[in-house]
């Protein structure tokens, strides 16, 4: 049971009030949804893996000087974050054609794009998150022109960093979705990376085999989602073999002498 006040519940995460003013707790659920929650399932252990993978990535980004909402991981499913005002945009960065872009433009999935492409979607479940242009964003005031410039610049840096991080462990970063928030410190406001970065929000393909190591396994009923997320965590070196998110019973320890 969680005794903290619930601020917001989304499809895969819950935000609770945090231990100090200006902080929230981000709780990762095991729920998997796709097609705006028309497809829904609970996948044991997914939240634990996403918490760890996202912690790892946000920690590295903070170190690089890319501002994020992440403070620290609290436990298996929770992290402490700075409270920010979420900018109602889903920012998608694409390096290789896949998913909705491949479908919409009739491009074979897996075709590298001539240059990386940024897209914006207006976060509105009732409307199925429609794609919008910078003109719409400015006209409706979802983000100011300065904020949008900052969002684009940060997104490109995040893409460069993530592409290299995954390439080093034999994974190709096809595309990903990120969200930003406004962080207030006194009278000062800055734009910071918020939400999560995990195989729920990025397409990750094994370089050698093109095997999908991301949520497409769920969207496309391929099975093996937990195993794929575990493989991503293992390659990034953030979860060892004995630390399974859903324990399968006693683990045989072979380097301890019993007698
Ligand atoms: N994405 C996401 N949440 C969404 C929509 C997309 O995290 O609500 C991610 C998705 O995992 C992929 C990228 O954004 O890495 C691009 O998704 P796309 O537009 O191809 O949509 P999809 O095919 O997932 O419907």
Coordinates of C-alpha atoms and ligand atoms in Angstrom, one line a residue:
X1 CA 0.0 0.0 0.0
X2 CA 1.2 3.5 -0.8
X3 CA 0.3 6.2 1.7
X4 CA 1.5 9.1 -0.3
X5 CA -0.9 11.4 -2.1
X6 CA -1.4 10.4 -5.7
X7 CA -0.9 13.4 -8.0
X8 CA -1.5 11.7 -11.3
X9 CA -2.0 8.2 -12.7
X10 CA -1.0 7.4 -16.3
X11 CA -1.0 4.2 -18.3
X12 CA 2.4 2.9 -17.2
X13 CA 3.3 5.2 -14.2
X14 CA 1.9 6.9 -11.2
X15 CA 3.1 10.2 -9.8
X16 CA 2.9 10.6 -6.0
X17 CA 3.9 13.5 -3.8
X18 CA 7.6 13.4 -2.9
X19 CA 9.4 13.5 0.4
X20 CA 10.4 17.1 0.1
X21 CA 8.7 20.2 -1.5
X22 CA 9.4 20.4 -5.2
X23 CA 9.8 16.6 -5.5
X24 CA 7.5 13.8 -6.7
X25 CA 7.8 10.0 -6.7
X26 CA 7.5 8.3 -10.0
X27 CA 6.2 4.7 -9.7
X28 CA 6.6 2.3 -12.6
X29 CA 3.7 -0.1 -13.1
X30 CA 3.7 -3.4 -14.9
X31 CA 0.9 -2.3 -17.2
X32 CA 1.6 -2.4 -21.0
X33 CA -0.7 -0.5 -23.3
X34 CA -0.7 0.2 -27.0
X35 CA -2.9 1.9 -29.5
X36 CA -4.0 4.5 -26.8
X37 CA -4.8 1.7 -24.3
X38 CA -7.1 -0.2 -26.7
X39 CA -4.6 -3.1 -26.1
X40 CA -3.8 -3.7 -22.5
X41 CA -1.9 -6.3 -20.4
X42 CA 0.0 -6.6 -17.2
X43 CA 3.5 -7.9 -17.7
X44 CA 5.2 -9.0 -14.5
X45 CA 8.4 -7.2 -13.9
X46 CA 8.2 -4.6 -16.7
X47 CA 8.1 -1.7 -14.2
X48 CA 11.2 -2.9 -12.4
X49 CA 13.2 -3.1 -15.6
X50 CA 12.0 0.3 -16.9
X51 CA 12.8 1.9 -13.6
X52 CA 16.3 0.7 -13.8
X53 CA 16.9 1.3 -17.5
X54 CA 15.5 4.9 -17.2
X55 CA 17.5 5.6 -14.1
X56 CA 20.7 4.6 -15.9
X57 CA 20.0 6.7 -18.9
X58 CA 18.8 9.8 -16.9
X59 CA 21.9 9.6 -14.6
X60 CA 24.2 9.6 -17.6
X61 CA 22.3 12.5 -19.2
X62 CA 22.5 14.5 -15.9
X63 CA 26.3 13.9 -15.9
X64 CA 26.5 15.2 -19.4
X65 CA 24.8 18.4 -18.4
X66 CA 21.5 17.7 -20.1
X67 CA 19.0 18.8 -17.5
X68 CA 16.4 16.2 -16.4
X69 CA 13.8 15.8 -13.7
X70 CA 15.6 12.7 -12.3
X71 CA 17.1 12.9 -8.8
X72 CA 17.6 9.3 -7.7
X73 CA 16.1 5.9 -7.6
X74 CA 14.3 5.0 -4.4
X75 CA 13.6 1.3 -4.8
X76 CA 12.7 -1.4 -7.3
X77 CA 9.8 0.5 -8.7
X78 CA 10.2 4.1 -7.7
X79 CA 12.4 7.1 -8.3
X80 CA 12.5 10.6 -6.8
X81 CA 12.1 13.3 -9.4
X82 CA 11.8 17.1 -9.5
X83 CA 8.2 18.3 -9.8
X84 CA 7.8 19.9 -13.2
X85 CA 5.0 21.2 -15.3
X86 CA 4.7 18.8 -18.2
X87 CA 4.7 20.5 -21.7
X88 CA 1.8 18.7 -23.5
X89 CA 4.0 17.4 -26.4
X90 CA 5.4 14.0 -27.2
X91 CA 8.6 14.6 -29.0
X92 CA 9.6 11.8 -31.4
X93 CA 13.1 11.4 -32.8
X94 CA 13.7 9.1 -35.7
X95 CA 16.9 7.7 -37.2
X96 CA 15.4 4.8 -39.1
X97 CA 11.9 4.4 -40.6
X98 CA 9.6 2.3 -38.5
X99 CA 6.1 2.3 -37.0
X100 CA 3.8 5.1 -37.9
X101 CA 6.3 6.8 -40.1
X102 CA 6.9 3.7 -42.2
X103 CA 3.1 3.2 -42.5
X104 CA 2.2 6.8 -43.2
X105 CA 4.9 7.5 -45.9
X106 CA 5.0 3.9 -47.3
X107 CA 8.7 3.4 -46.4
X108 CA 10.0 -0.1 -45.7
X109 CA 10.7 -0.5 -41.9
X110 CA 14.4 -0.5 -41.3
X111 CA 15.2 2.1 -44.0
X112 CA 17.7 4.6 -42.6
X113 CA 16.5 8.2 -42.8
X114 CA 18.7 10.7 -44.7
X115 CA 18.9 12.7 -41.5
X116 CA 17.3 12.3 -38.1
X117 CA 13.8 13.7 -38.0
X118 CA 11.9 15.3 -35.1
X119 CA 8.1 15.1 -34.9
X120 CA 5.7 16.6 -32.4
X121 CA 2.5 15.1 -31.1
X122 CA -0.1 16.9 -29.0
X123 CA -0.6 14.9 -25.7
X124 CA -4.4 14.4 -25.7
X125 CA -5.7 10.9 -25.2
X126 CA -9.2 11.9 -26.3
X127 CA -7.7 12.8 -29.7
X128 CA -5.3 9.9 -29.9
X129 CA -2.3 12.3 -29.6
X130 CA -2.5 13.9 -33.1
X131 CA 0.7 14.9 -34.9
X132 CA 1.2 18.7 -34.9
X133 CA 3.5 21.2 -36.5
X134 CA 5.6 23.9 -34.9
X135 CA 3.1 26.4 -36.2
X136 CA 0.3 24.6 -34.2
X137 CA 2.5 24.6 -31.1
X138 CA 3.1 28.3 -31.4
X139 CA -0.4 29.2 -32.3
X140 CA -2.0 27.3 -29.4
X141 CA 0.7 28.2 -27.0
X142 CA 1.6 24.7 -25.9
X143 CA 5.3 25.8 -25.8
X144 CA 6.8 29.2 -26.5
X145 CA 9.1 29.6 -29.6
X146 CA 12.1 29.8 -27.2
X147 CA 11.0 26.6 -25.3
X148 CA 10.6 24.8 -28.6
X149 CA 14.1 25.8 -29.7
X150 CA 15.4 24.5 -26.4
X151 CA 13.4 21.2 -26.8
X152 CA 14.8 20.7 -30.3
X153 CA 18.4 21.3 -29.2
X154 CA 18.1 19.0 -26.2
X155 CA 16.4 16.3 -28.3
X156 CA 19.3 16.3 -30.8
X157 CA 21.8 16.0 -28.0
X158 CA 19.8 13.2 -26.4
X159 CA 19.6 11.4 -29.7
X160 CA 23.4 11.6 -30.2
X161 CA 24.1 10.4 -26.7
X162 CA 21.6 7.5 -26.8
X163 CA 22.6 6.4 -30.3
X164 CA 26.2 6.0 -29.1
X165 CA 25.3 4.4 -25.8
X166 CA 23.2 1.7 -27.6
X167 CA 25.6 1.2 -30.5
X168 CA 28.3 0.4 -28.1
X169 CA 26.2 -2.6 -26.8
X170 CA 25.2 -3.8 -30.3
X171 CA 21.8 -2.1 -30.4
X172 CA 20.5 0.3 -33.0
X173 CA 18.4 3.2 -31.8
X174 CA 15.6 3.3 -34.4
X175 CA 13.4 6.0 -32.8
X176 CA 12.2 7.2 -29.4
X177 CA 9.7 9.4 -27.7
X178 CA 10.5 12.0 -25.0
X179 CA 8.7 14.5 -22.9
X180 CA 9.8 17.8 -21.4
X181 CA 8.7 19.8 -18.4
X182 CA 9.1 23.3 -17.0
X183 CA 11.2 23.4 -13.9
X184 CA 10.7 26.5 -11.7
X185 CA 13.5 27.6 -9.4
X186 CA 12.4 30.9 -7.8
X187 CA 11.6 33.2 -10.7
X188 CA 13.7 31.1 -13.1
X189 CA 12.1 28.6 -15.4
X190 CA 14.1 26.1 -17.4
X191 CA 13.1 23.2 -19.8
X192 CA 14.2 19.8 -18.6
X193 CA 13.8 16.2 -19.8
X194 CA 11.0 14.5 -17.9
X195 CA 9.0 11.2 -18.0
X196 CA 11.2 8.1 -18.9
X197 CA 13.4 6.6 -21.5
X198 CA 13.0 2.9 -21.7
X199 CA 12.2 0.1 -24.2
X200 CA 8.6 1.2 -23.7
X201 CA 9.3 4.5 -25.4
X202 CA 12.2 3.6 -27.8
X203 CA 12.6 1.2 -30.7
X204 CA 15.8 -0.8 -30.1
X205 CA 16.9 -3.4 -32.6
X206 CA 19.8 -5.9 -32.2
X207 CA 22.4 -4.7 -34.8
X208 CA 23.3 -8.2 -35.9
X209 CA 19.8 -9.8 -36.2
X210 CA 17.3 -6.8 -36.2
X211 CA 15.6 -8.6 -33.3
X212 CA 13.2 -6.2 -31.6
X213 CA 14.2 -5.5 -28.0
X214 CA 11.3 -3.1 -27.3
X215 CA 7.6 -2.6 -26.8
X216 CA 6.9 -3.7 -30.4
X217 CA 7.1 -7.2 -29.0
X218 CA 3.9 -6.4 -27.2
X219 CA 2.3 -4.2 -29.9
X220 CA 2.8 -6.9 -32.5
X221 CA 2.1 -10.0 -30.2
X222 CA 5.6 -11.3 -30.6
X223 CA 6.0 -12.5 -27.0
X224 CA 9.2 -12.4 -25.0
X225 CA 8.9 -8.8 -23.8
X226 CA 10.5 -9.3 -20.4
X227 CA 13.3 -11.3 -21.9
X228 CA 14.0 -8.5 -24.4
X229 CA 14.0 -5.7 -21.8
X230 CA 16.2 -7.9 -19.6
X231 CA 18.6 -8.2 -22.5
X232 CA 18.8 -4.5 -22.9
X233 CA 19.5 -4.1 -19.1
X234 CA 22.1 -6.8 -19.2
X235 CA 23.9 -5.3 -22.2
X236 CA 23.9 -1.9 -20.5
X237 CA 25.5 -3.7 -17.5
X238 CA 22.8 -2.5 -15.1
X239 CA 21.2 -5.8 -13.9
X240 CA 23.1 -8.9 -13.2
X241 CA 21.9 -12.4 -14.0
X242 CA 20.7 -13.2 -10.4
X243 CA 18.7 -10.0 -10.1
X244 CA 15.6 -11.1 -12.0
X245 CA 12.6 -8.7 -11.7
X246 CA 10.3 -11.7 -11.1
X247 CA 12.2 -14.2 -9.0
X248 CA 11.7 -17.7 -10.2
X249 CA 12.4 -19.4 -6.9
X250 CA 15.6 -20.0 -5.0
X251 CA 18.8 -19.2 -6.9
X252 CA 21.6 -21.8 -6.7
X253 CA 24.7 -20.2 -5.3
X254 CA 27.7 -22.1 -6.5
X255 CA 30.6 -20.1 -5.1
X256 CA 29.7 -20.7 -1.4
X257 CA 30.7 -23.8 0.4
X258 CA 27.8 -25.1 2.4
X259 CA 29.7 -27.2 5.0
Ligands
LIG1 N1 6.0 6.2 -28.7 C1 5.7 6.3 -27.4 N2 4.4 6.6 -26.9 C2 3.4 6.9 -27.8 C3 3.7 6.8 -29.2 C4 5.0 6.5 -29.6 O1 6.5 6.0 -26.5 O2 2.3 7.2 -27.4 C5 7.3 5.9 -29.2 C6 7.4 4.5 -29.8 O3 7.7 3.5 -28.8 C7 8.5 4.7 -30.8 C8 8.4 6.1 -31.2 O4 7.7 6.8 -30.2 O5 9.7 4.4 -30.3 C9 7.7 6.4 -32.5 O6 6.4 5.8 -32.5 P1 5.5 5.8 -33.8 O7 5.1 7.2 -34.1 O8 6.1 5.0 -34.8 O9 4.1 5.1 -33.3 P2 3.6 3.6 -33.0 O10 4.1 2.8 -34.2 O11 4.3 3.2 -31.8 O12 2.2 3.8 -32.9

